Amino acid sequence: MSITEFSHSKEAFTETLSRILLIPEYRIIKLHLQLEQWGEPCDLSYGKCNLQKAGEILMRTSLSSFLYLNYSLNEAIQHIAMAGFDAVDIWGGRPHAYRNDLHEHDIRSLHNQLDDFGLEIASFIPAQCDLCSPHTAIRMDGIRDIQTSIELAARLEASIISILPGHSLHHQCPDEGWDLLADSLARIGEFAGHYDVLLAIEPADKYASDLINTTVQAMDMIDQIGCDNFGVVFDTGHALIAGEDTDTAIRALGDRLFHIHLSDNHRERDERLIPGKGRFDFQTLIATLKSTQFEGFLTAEPGWQYTLDPDSAAIETREFLEFILQE
């Protein structure tokens, strides 16, 4: 059990308390009000139960800050904590953590906020860039974008950075795109070697990439570039579209499985539905992860359609993850 304690003004306390009480399943362990700042002692403490049994492999839940793209990163972190997640995956687009937007005082503020809420950073998700373009200037810009993201992730103490492969151009031979991507990733891997971070290739759906759609292709790329700091993100939505067998894929990845992204669809397109709303078999996923002793984060990635009411999506997602982890 982990309990995070912090103090507020009377107004902030009232707002925080109302948010917590709106979530009956939040599992408040201790709620103690003292009125010190208003003439008597004041303190608010709350926490979350570890729902897994003693001896079980610990898998923790995270939510991509992308769901709160209409909010500041600080606001996103607050809402994600209030929804009951253990961690946040920081989206590297604006207004959250784009390239050089965050300065030292911003990073200190984020660290303090994460500590206050007892949240970890599960991974850093850079803004999309082109790593396989036949145009050298564009590809080099993409490499620099990822390198900047690596520097920022290290300052944020995020240990995993996910990378999408991109798509070759309509007139470009896919083999050329593959080789250019391999060169880009090799450069990025060498650069990342100077930082305490791991790089995770995320196989994309067939509409977003014609280079890496499966975990097998991701491992082929890792074998080609020969960088020890590369692994794979297993994305449930992308795996469903690609027709991957979950148990086989997870076991084949072994210790190269760095991270898990959770979304759902109906096998036709990357709908980015809340987990459990489509056709992916999450029970098999959790059973395999427990069997292989995976101890990382399970990060939910609800799509654009949920961004106008992100709190409802966050709570519904957390409730589903809680359900499948208890089975």
mmCIF file with all atom_site columns, C-alpha atoms in Angstrom, residues 41-173:
data_model
loop_
_atom_site.group_PDB
_atom_site.id
_atom_site.type_symbol
_atom_site.label_atom_id
_atom_site.label_alt_id
_atom_site.label_comp_id
_atom_site.label_asym_id
_atom_site.label_entity_id
_atom_site.label_seq_id
_atom_site.pdbx_PDB_ins_code
_atom_site.Cartn_x
_atom_site.Cartn_y
_atom_site.Cartn_z
_atom_site.occupancy
_atom_site.B_iso_or_equiv
_atom_site.pdbx_formal_charge
_atom_site.auth_seq_id
_atom_site.auth_comp_id
_atom_site.auth_asym_id
_atom_site.auth_atom_id
_atom_site.pdbx_PDB_model_num
ATOM 1   C CA . PRO A 1 41  ? -4.132 21.654  11.630  1.00 0.00 ? 41  PRO A CA 1
ATOM 2   C CA . CYS A 1 42  ? -4.710 20.861  7.942   1.00 0.00 ? 42  CYS A CA 1
ATOM 3   C CA . ASP A 1 43  ? -3.664 17.699  6.140   1.00 0.00 ? 43  ASP A CA 1
ATOM 4   C CA . LEU A 1 44  ? -5.119 15.520  3.390   1.00 0.00 ? 44  LEU A CA 1
ATOM 5   C CA . SER A 1 45  ? -3.893 11.985  2.823   1.00 0.00 ? 45  SER A CA 1
ATOM 6   C CA . TYR A 1 46  ? -5.114 9.420   0.357   1.00 0.00 ? 46  TYR A CA 1
ATOM 7   C CA . GLY A 1 47  ? -3.843 6.329   -1.343  1.00 0.00 ? 47  GLY A CA 1
ATOM 8   C CA . LYS A 1 48  ? -4.543 3.279   -3.490  1.00 0.00 ? 48  LYS A CA 1
ATOM 9   C CA . CYS A 1 49  ? -4.541 -0.394  -2.624  1.00 0.00 ? 49  CYS A CA 1
ATOM 10  C CA . ASN A 1 50  ? -2.330 -2.797  -4.485  1.00 0.00 ? 50  ASN A CA 1
ATOM 11  C CA . LEU A 1 51  ? -5.057 -5.109  -5.794  1.00 0.00 ? 51  LEU A CA 1
ATOM 12  C CA . GLN A 1 52  ? -2.676 -7.967  -6.588  1.00 0.00 ? 52  GLN A CA 1
ATOM 13  C CA . LYS A 1 53  ? -2.129 -10.777 -4.137  1.00 0.00 ? 53  LYS A CA 1
ATOM 14  C CA . ALA A 1 54  ? 1.131  -11.405 -2.339  1.00 0.00 ? 54  ALA A CA 1
ATOM 15  C CA . GLY A 1 55  ? 3.538  -13.345 -4.519  1.00 0.00 ? 55  GLY A CA 1
ATOM 16  C CA . GLU A 1 56  ? 1.900  -12.328 -7.782  1.00 0.00 ? 56  GLU A CA 1
ATOM 17  C CA . ILE A 1 57  ? 3.819  -10.560 -10.536 1.00 0.00 ? 57  ILE A CA 1
ATOM 18  C CA . LEU A 1 58  ? 3.271  -6.824  -10.212 1.00 0.00 ? 58  LEU A CA 1
ATOM 19  C CA . MET A 1 59  ? 1.856  -5.136  -13.292 1.00 0.00 ? 59  MET A CA 1
ATOM 20  C CA . ARG A 1 60  ? 1.017  -1.469  -12.923 1.00 0.00 ? 60  ARG A CA 1
ATOM 21  C CA . THR A 1 61  ? -1.377 0.693   -14.884 1.00 0.00 ? 61  THR A CA 1
ATOM 22  C CA . SER A 1 62  ? -0.606 3.852   -16.808 1.00 0.00 ? 62  SER A CA 1
ATOM 23  C CA . LEU A 1 63  ? -2.485 6.257   -19.047 1.00 0.00 ? 63  LEU A CA 1
ATOM 24  C CA . SER A 1 64  ? -1.171 8.243   -21.993 1.00 0.00 ? 64  SER A CA 1
ATOM 25  C CA . SER A 1 65  ? -1.379 11.982  -21.396 1.00 0.00 ? 65  SER A CA 1
ATOM 26  C CA . PHE A 1 66  ? -2.575 12.244  -25.019 1.00 0.00 ? 66  PHE A CA 1
ATOM 27  C CA . LEU A 1 67  ? -6.112 11.696  -23.699 1.00 0.00 ? 67  LEU A CA 1
ATOM 28  C CA . TYR A 1 68  ? -5.783 15.150  -22.106 1.00 0.00 ? 68  TYR A CA 1
ATOM 29  C CA . LEU A 1 69  ? -4.355 16.926  -25.149 1.00 0.00 ? 69  LEU A CA 1
ATOM 30  C CA . ASN A 1 70  ? -6.764 19.816  -24.527 1.00 0.00 ? 70  ASN A CA 1
ATOM 31  C CA . TYR A 1 71  ? -5.214 20.359  -21.094 1.00 0.00 ? 71  TYR A CA 1
ATOM 32  C CA . SER A 1 72  ? -1.762 21.305  -19.863 1.00 0.00 ? 72  SER A CA 1
ATOM 33  C CA . LEU A 1 73  ? 0.579  18.487  -18.846 1.00 0.00 ? 73  LEU A CA 1
ATOM 34  C CA . ASN A 1 74  ? 0.231  19.474  -15.190 1.00 0.00 ? 74  ASN A CA 1
ATOM 35  C CA . GLU A 1 75  ? -3.551 19.243  -15.461 1.00 0.00 ? 75  GLU A CA 1
ATOM 36  C CA . ALA A 1 76  ? -3.280 15.910  -17.278 1.00 0.00 ? 76  ALA A CA 1
ATOM 37  C CA . ILE A 1 77  ? -1.100 14.462  -14.518 1.00 0.00 ? 77  ILE A CA 1
ATOM 38  C CA . GLN A 1 78  ? -3.549 15.607  -11.845 1.00 0.00 ? 78  GLN A CA 1
ATOM 39  C CA . HIS A 1 79  ? -6.524 14.038  -13.621 1.00 0.00 ? 79  HIS A CA 1
ATOM 40  C CA . ILE A 1 80  ? -4.656 10.785  -14.328 1.00 0.00 ? 80  ILE A CA 1
ATOM 41  C CA . ALA A 1 81  ? -3.698 10.505  -10.665 1.00 0.00 ? 81  ALA A CA 1
ATOM 42  C CA . MET A 1 82  ? -7.264 11.205  -9.562  1.00 0.00 ? 82  MET A CA 1
ATOM 43  C CA . ALA A 1 83  ? -8.522 8.463   -11.885 1.00 0.00 ? 83  ALA A CA 1
ATOM 44  C CA . GLY A 1 84  ? -6.413 5.957   -9.958  1.00 0.00 ? 84  GLY A CA 1
ATOM 45  C CA . PHE A 1 85  ? -3.537 5.099   -12.322 1.00 0.00 ? 85  PHE A CA 1
ATOM 46  C CA . ASP A 1 86  ? -0.043 4.242   -11.116 1.00 0.00 ? 86  ASP A CA 1
ATOM 47  C CA . ALA A 1 87  ? 1.810  6.103   -13.851 1.00 0.00 ? 87  ALA A CA 1
ATOM 48  C CA . VAL A 1 88  ? 1.591  8.374   -16.869 1.00 0.00 ? 88  VAL A CA 1
ATOM 49  C CA . ASP A 1 89  ? 3.012  7.990   -20.364 1.00 0.00 ? 89  ASP A CA 1
ATOM 50  C CA . ILE A 1 90  ? 4.017  11.494  -21.369 1.00 0.00 ? 90  ILE A CA 1
ATOM 51  C CA . TRP A 1 91  ? 2.990  12.451  -24.887 1.00 0.00 ? 91  TRP A CA 1
ATOM 52  C CA . GLY A 1 92  ? 5.671  14.489  -26.620 1.00 0.00 ? 92  GLY A CA 1
ATOM 53  C CA . GLY A 1 93  ? 3.316  16.705  -28.609 1.00 0.00 ? 93  GLY A CA 1
ATOM 54  C CA . ARG A 1 94  ? 2.025  20.150  -27.749 1.00 0.00 ? 94  ARG A CA 1
ATOM 55  C CA . PRO A 1 95  ? 0.856  21.288  -25.274 1.00 0.00 ? 95  PRO A CA 1
ATOM 56  C CA . HIS A 1 96  ? 2.570  18.595  -23.182 1.00 0.00 ? 96  HIS A CA 1
ATOM 57  C CA . ALA A 1 97  ? 6.259  17.949  -23.858 1.00 0.00 ? 97  ALA A CA 1
ATOM 58  C CA . TYR A 1 98  ? 7.216  19.006  -27.360 1.00 0.00 ? 98  TYR A CA 1
ATOM 59  C CA . ARG A 1 99  ? 10.942 19.179  -28.064 1.00 0.00 ? 99  ARG A CA 1
ATOM 60  C CA . ASN A 1 100 ? 12.423 22.224  -26.291 1.00 0.00 ? 100 ASN A CA 1
ATOM 61  C CA . ASP A 1 101 ? 9.179  23.567  -24.787 1.00 0.00 ? 101 ASP A CA 1
ATOM 62  C CA . LEU A 1 102 ? 9.965  22.391  -21.251 1.00 0.00 ? 102 LEU A CA 1
ATOM 63  C CA . HIS A 1 103 ? 12.575 24.357  -19.311 1.00 0.00 ? 103 HIS A CA 1
ATOM 64  C CA . GLU A 1 104 ? 14.316 23.426  -16.069 1.00 0.00 ? 104 GLU A CA 1
ATOM 65  C CA . HIS A 1 105 ? 11.706 25.047  -13.833 1.00 0.00 ? 105 HIS A CA 1
ATOM 66  C CA . ASP A 1 106 ? 8.969  23.166  -15.738 1.00 0.00 ? 106 ASP A CA 1
ATOM 67  C CA . ILE A 1 107 ? 10.767 19.869  -15.205 1.00 0.00 ? 107 ILE A CA 1
ATOM 68  C CA . ARG A 1 108 ? 11.278 20.562  -11.491 1.00 0.00 ? 108 ARG A CA 1
ATOM 69  C CA . SER A 1 109 ? 7.592  21.385  -11.191 1.00 0.00 ? 109 SER A CA 1
ATOM 70  C CA . LEU A 1 110 ? 6.641  18.128  -12.937 1.00 0.00 ? 110 LEU A CA 1
ATOM 71  C CA . HIS A 1 111 ? 8.903  16.079  -10.665 1.00 0.00 ? 111 HIS A CA 1
ATOM 72  C CA . ASN A 1 112 ? 7.346  17.691  -7.599  1.00 0.00 ? 112 ASN A CA 1
ATOM 73  C CA . GLN A 1 113 ? 3.844  17.086  -8.902  1.00 0.00 ? 113 GLN A CA 1
ATOM 74  C CA . LEU A 1 114 ? 4.555  13.447  -9.744  1.00 0.00 ? 114 LEU A CA 1
ATOM 75  C CA . ASP A 1 115 ? 5.984  12.932  -6.268  1.00 0.00 ? 115 ASP A CA 1
ATOM 76  C CA . ASP A 1 116 ? 2.949  14.593  -4.678  1.00 0.00 ? 116 ASP A CA 1
ATOM 77  C CA . PHE A 1 117 ? 0.572  12.270  -6.490  1.00 0.00 ? 117 PHE A CA 1
ATOM 78  C CA . GLY A 1 118 ? 2.748  9.169   -6.213  1.00 0.00 ? 118 GLY A CA 1
ATOM 79  C CA . LEU A 1 119 ? 2.897  8.746   -10.008 1.00 0.00 ? 119 LEU A CA 1
ATOM 80  C CA . GLU A 1 120 ? 5.740  7.354   -12.080 1.00 0.00 ? 120 GLU A CA 1
ATOM 81  C CA . ILE A 1 121 ? 6.533  8.030   -15.728 1.00 0.00 ? 121 ILE A CA 1
ATOM 82  C CA . ALA A 1 122 ? 5.982  4.767   -17.577 1.00 0.00 ? 122 ALA A CA 1
ATOM 83  C CA . SER A 1 123 ? 7.382  5.995   -20.897 1.00 0.00 ? 123 SER A CA 1
ATOM 84  C CA . PHE A 1 124 ? 7.880  8.991   -23.147 1.00 0.00 ? 124 PHE A CA 1
ATOM 85  C CA . ILE A 1 125 ? 6.038  9.077   -26.485 1.00 0.00 ? 125 ILE A CA 1
ATOM 86  C CA . PRO A 1 126 ? 7.746  11.479  -28.935 1.00 0.00 ? 126 PRO A CA 1
ATOM 87  C CA . ALA A 1 127 ? 5.736  13.501  -31.419 1.00 0.00 ? 127 ALA A CA 1
ATOM 88  C CA . GLN A 1 128 ? 5.619  11.651  -34.723 1.00 0.00 ? 128 GLN A CA 1
ATOM 89  C CA . CYS A 1 129 ? 8.474  12.325  -37.137 1.00 0.00 ? 129 CYS A CA 1
ATOM 90  C CA . ASP A 1 130 ? 9.774  10.779  -40.367 1.00 0.00 ? 130 ASP A CA 1
ATOM 91  C CA . LEU A 1 131 ? 12.690 8.370   -39.953 1.00 0.00 ? 131 LEU A CA 1
ATOM 92  C CA . CYS A 1 132 ? 12.467 6.686   -43.363 1.00 0.00 ? 132 CYS A CA 1
ATOM 93  C CA . SER A 1 133 ? 12.100 9.619   -45.754 1.00 0.00 ? 133 SER A CA 1
ATOM 94  C CA . PRO A 1 134 ? 14.204 9.494   -48.935 1.00 0.00 ? 134 PRO A CA 1
ATOM 95  C CA . HIS A 1 135 ? 14.731 13.233  -48.464 1.00 0.00 ? 135 HIS A CA 1
ATOM 96  C CA . THR A 1 136 ? 17.852 13.505  -46.340 1.00 0.00 ? 136 THR A CA 1
ATOM 97  C CA . ALA A 1 137 ? 16.964 16.822  -44.699 1.00 0.00 ? 137 ALA A CA 1
ATOM 98  C CA . ILE A 1 138 ? 13.568 15.509  -43.556 1.00 0.00 ? 138 ILE A CA 1
ATOM 99  C CA . ARG A 1 139 ? 15.033 12.268  -42.216 1.00 0.00 ? 139 ARG A CA 1
ATOM 100 C CA . MET A 1 140 ? 17.831 14.070  -40.366 1.00 0.00 ? 140 MET A CA 1
ATOM 101 C CA . ASP A 1 141 ? 15.256 16.390  -38.816 1.00 0.00 ? 141 ASP A CA 1
ATOM 102 C CA . GLY A 1 142 ? 13.387 13.297  -37.643 1.00 0.00 ? 142 GLY A CA 1
ATOM 103 C CA . ILE A 1 143 ? 16.534 11.849  -36.088 1.00 0.00 ? 143 ILE A CA 1
ATOM 104 C CA . ARG A 1 144 ? 17.231 15.138  -34.301 1.00 0.00 ? 144 ARG A CA 1
ATOM 105 C CA . ASP A 1 145 ? 13.637 15.217  -33.040 1.00 0.00 ? 145 ASP A CA 1
ATOM 106 C CA . ILE A 1 146 ? 14.041 11.794  -31.442 1.00 0.00 ? 146 ILE A CA 1
ATOM 107 C CA . GLN A 1 147 ? 17.437 12.733  -30.020 1.00 0.00 ? 147 GLN A CA 1
ATOM 108 C CA . THR A 1 148 ? 15.898 15.834  -28.436 1.00 0.00 ? 148 THR A CA 1
ATOM 109 C CA . SER A 1 149 ? 13.142 13.620  -27.030 1.00 0.00 ? 149 SER A CA 1
ATOM 110 C CA . ILE A 1 150 ? 15.780 11.307  -25.557 1.00 0.00 ? 150 ILE A CA 1
ATOM 111 C CA . GLU A 1 151 ? 17.454 14.231  -23.808 1.00 0.00 ? 151 GLU A CA 1
ATOM 112 C CA . LEU A 1 152 ? 14.119 15.442  -22.445 1.00 0.00 ? 152 LEU A CA 1
ATOM 113 C CA . ALA A 1 153 ? 13.056 11.954  -21.373 1.00 0.00 ? 153 ALA A CA 1
ATOM 114 C CA . ALA A 1 154 ? 16.315 11.537  -19.469 1.00 0.00 ? 154 ALA A CA 1
ATOM 115 C CA . ARG A 1 155 ? 15.730 14.833  -17.652 1.00 0.00 ? 155 ARG A CA 1
ATOM 116 C CA . LEU A 1 156 ? 12.217 13.684  -16.791 1.00 0.00 ? 156 LEU A CA 1
ATOM 117 C CA . GLU A 1 157 ? 13.653 10.335  -15.614 1.00 0.00 ? 157 GLU A CA 1
ATOM 118 C CA . ALA A 1 158 ? 11.553 8.409   -18.106 1.00 0.00 ? 158 ALA A CA 1
ATOM 119 C CA . SER A 1 159 ? 13.325 5.123   -18.758 1.00 0.00 ? 159 SER A CA 1
ATOM 120 C CA . ILE A 1 160 ? 11.529 4.031   -21.960 1.00 0.00 ? 160 ILE A CA 1
ATOM 121 C CA . ILE A 1 161 ? 10.974 5.915   -25.216 1.00 0.00 ? 161 ILE A CA 1
ATOM 122 C CA . SER A 1 162 ? 8.641  4.464   -27.833 1.00 0.00 ? 162 SER A CA 1
ATOM 123 C CA . ILE A 1 163 ? 9.346  4.930   -31.544 1.00 0.00 ? 163 ILE A CA 1
ATOM 124 C CA . LEU A 1 164 ? 6.953  4.413   -34.461 1.00 0.00 ? 164 LEU A CA 1
ATOM 125 C CA . PRO A 1 165 ? 8.475  3.187   -37.752 1.00 0.00 ? 165 PRO A CA 1
ATOM 126 C CA . GLY A 1 166 ? 6.689  5.441   -40.227 1.00 0.00 ? 166 GLY A CA 1
ATOM 127 C CA . HIS A 1 167 ? 5.620  4.754   -43.809 1.00 0.00 ? 167 HIS A CA 1
ATOM 128 C CA . SER A 1 168 ? 7.548  4.792   -47.072 1.00 0.00 ? 168 SER A CA 1
ATOM 129 C CA . LEU A 1 169 ? 6.355  7.202   -49.766 1.00 0.00 ? 169 LEU A CA 1
ATOM 130 C CA . HIS A 1 170 ? 4.098  5.994   -52.586 1.00 0.00 ? 170 HIS A CA 1
ATOM 131 C CA . HIS A 1 171 ? 6.961  6.087   -55.108 1.00 0.00 ? 171 HIS A CA 1
ATOM 132 C CA . GLN A 1 172 ? 9.532  4.727   -52.662 1.00 0.00 ? 172 GLN A CA 1
ATOM 133 C CA . CYS A 1 173 ? 10.562 1.081   -52.606 1.00 0.00 ? 173 CYS A CA 1
#
